[in-house]
C-alpha positions as semicolon CSV with decimal commas, in nm:
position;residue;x (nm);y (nm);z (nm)
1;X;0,000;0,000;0,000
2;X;0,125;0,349;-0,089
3;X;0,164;0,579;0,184
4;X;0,046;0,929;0,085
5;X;0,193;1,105;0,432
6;X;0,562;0,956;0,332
7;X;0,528;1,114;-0,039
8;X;0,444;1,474;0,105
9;X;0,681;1,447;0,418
10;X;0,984;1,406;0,145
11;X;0,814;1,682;-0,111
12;X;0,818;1,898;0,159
13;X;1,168;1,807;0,321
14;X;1,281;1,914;-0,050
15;X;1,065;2,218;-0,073
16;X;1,173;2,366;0,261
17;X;1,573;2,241;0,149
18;X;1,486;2,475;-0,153
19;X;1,366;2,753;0,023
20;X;1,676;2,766;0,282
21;X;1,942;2,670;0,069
22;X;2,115;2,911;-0,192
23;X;2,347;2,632;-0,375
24;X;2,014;2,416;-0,389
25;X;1,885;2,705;-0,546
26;X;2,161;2,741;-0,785
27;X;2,143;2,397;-0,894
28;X;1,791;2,388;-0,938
29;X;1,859;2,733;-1,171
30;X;2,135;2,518;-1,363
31;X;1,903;2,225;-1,389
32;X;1,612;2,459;-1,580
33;X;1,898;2,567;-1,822
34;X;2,019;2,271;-1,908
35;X;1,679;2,122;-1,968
36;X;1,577;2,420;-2,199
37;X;1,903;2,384;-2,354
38;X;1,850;2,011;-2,420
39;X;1,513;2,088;-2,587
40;X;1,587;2,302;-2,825
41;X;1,916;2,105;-2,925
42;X;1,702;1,764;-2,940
43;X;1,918;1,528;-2,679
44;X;1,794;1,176;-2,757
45;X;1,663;0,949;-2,498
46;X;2,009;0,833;-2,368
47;X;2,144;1,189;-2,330
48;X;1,838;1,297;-2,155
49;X;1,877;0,981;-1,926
50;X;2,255;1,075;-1,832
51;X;2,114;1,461;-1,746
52;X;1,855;1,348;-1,547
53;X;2,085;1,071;-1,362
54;X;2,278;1,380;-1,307
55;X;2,041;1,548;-1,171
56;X;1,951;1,309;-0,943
57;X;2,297;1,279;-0,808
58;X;2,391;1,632;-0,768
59;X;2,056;1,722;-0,564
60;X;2,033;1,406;-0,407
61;X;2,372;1,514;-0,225
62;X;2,274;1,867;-0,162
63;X;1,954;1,748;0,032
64;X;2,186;1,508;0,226
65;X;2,448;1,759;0,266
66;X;2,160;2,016;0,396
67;X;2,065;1,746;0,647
68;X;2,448;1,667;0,778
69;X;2,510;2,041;0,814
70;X;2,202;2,094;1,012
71;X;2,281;1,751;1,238
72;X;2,593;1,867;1,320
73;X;2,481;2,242;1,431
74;X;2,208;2,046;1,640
75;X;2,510;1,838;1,822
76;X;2,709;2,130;1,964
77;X;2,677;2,462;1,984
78;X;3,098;2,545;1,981
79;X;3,303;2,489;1,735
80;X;3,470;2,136;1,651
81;X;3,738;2,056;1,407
82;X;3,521;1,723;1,393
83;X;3,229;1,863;1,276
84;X;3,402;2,120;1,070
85;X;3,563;1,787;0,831
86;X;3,226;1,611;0,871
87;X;3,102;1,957;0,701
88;X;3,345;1,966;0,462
89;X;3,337;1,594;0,354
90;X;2,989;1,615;0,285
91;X;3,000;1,936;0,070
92;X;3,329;1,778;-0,107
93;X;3,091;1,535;-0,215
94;X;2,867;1,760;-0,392
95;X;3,139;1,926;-0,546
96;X;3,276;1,642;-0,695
97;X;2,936;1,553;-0,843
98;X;2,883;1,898;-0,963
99;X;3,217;1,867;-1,132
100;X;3,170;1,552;-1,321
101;X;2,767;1,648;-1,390
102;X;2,842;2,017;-1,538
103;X;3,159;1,738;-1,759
104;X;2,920;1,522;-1,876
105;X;2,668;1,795;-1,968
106;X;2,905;1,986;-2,157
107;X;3,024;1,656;-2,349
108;X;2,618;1,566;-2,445
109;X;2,587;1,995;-2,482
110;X;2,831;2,179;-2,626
111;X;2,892;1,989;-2,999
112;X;2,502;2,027;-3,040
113;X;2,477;2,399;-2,928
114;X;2,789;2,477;-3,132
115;X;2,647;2,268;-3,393
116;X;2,316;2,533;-3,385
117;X;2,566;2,845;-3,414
118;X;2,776;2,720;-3,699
């Protein structure tokens, strides 16, 4: 059986993660381009597949970085060179993703759009 209360307690986990968090904010902003840019260069159905999987990965990690960030600021209220790697682990992670994603976007992008200029 599908639970309905499960469904809107993660839509709104990522809503309010949207709302509070600027580099969410920037991905979802780089997400919109690159879809609009896929349309009108006509990625197939395995380029759209890799963008999306990219997608997935790179805001999949911000949401979990969002939620490491704010469990550590619940355990202490001083600073900790702990917490501060445990921090900076977690948004290495999403760098790295970003990274390879904005790669792999500009290997399925850029020969089309310079393809459509030329």
């Amino acid at each position: 059986m599908i639970n309905i209360k499960s469904f809107w307690c993660a839509i709104t986990g990522l809503a309010h993660a949207l709302y509070i968090e600027r580099n969410l904010k920037i991905h979802f902003a780089a997400l919109t381009v690159v879809c609009i840019t896929a349309g009108v260069t006509h990625c197939n159905a395995v380029e759209w597949s890799l963008l999306i999987l990219c997608f997935a990965v790179v805001i999949g990690l911000e949401t979990m970085n969002t939620a490491v960030e704010k469990n550590c600021d619940m355990t202490t209220t001083y600073y900790s060179t702990e917490i501060r790697i445990i921090k900076d682990v977690a948004a290495g992670a999403v760098f790295f993703a970003s990274i390879c994603s904005a790669v792999i976007g500009a290997i399925i992008l850029l020969p089309k759009i310079l393809n459509l200029l030329s």
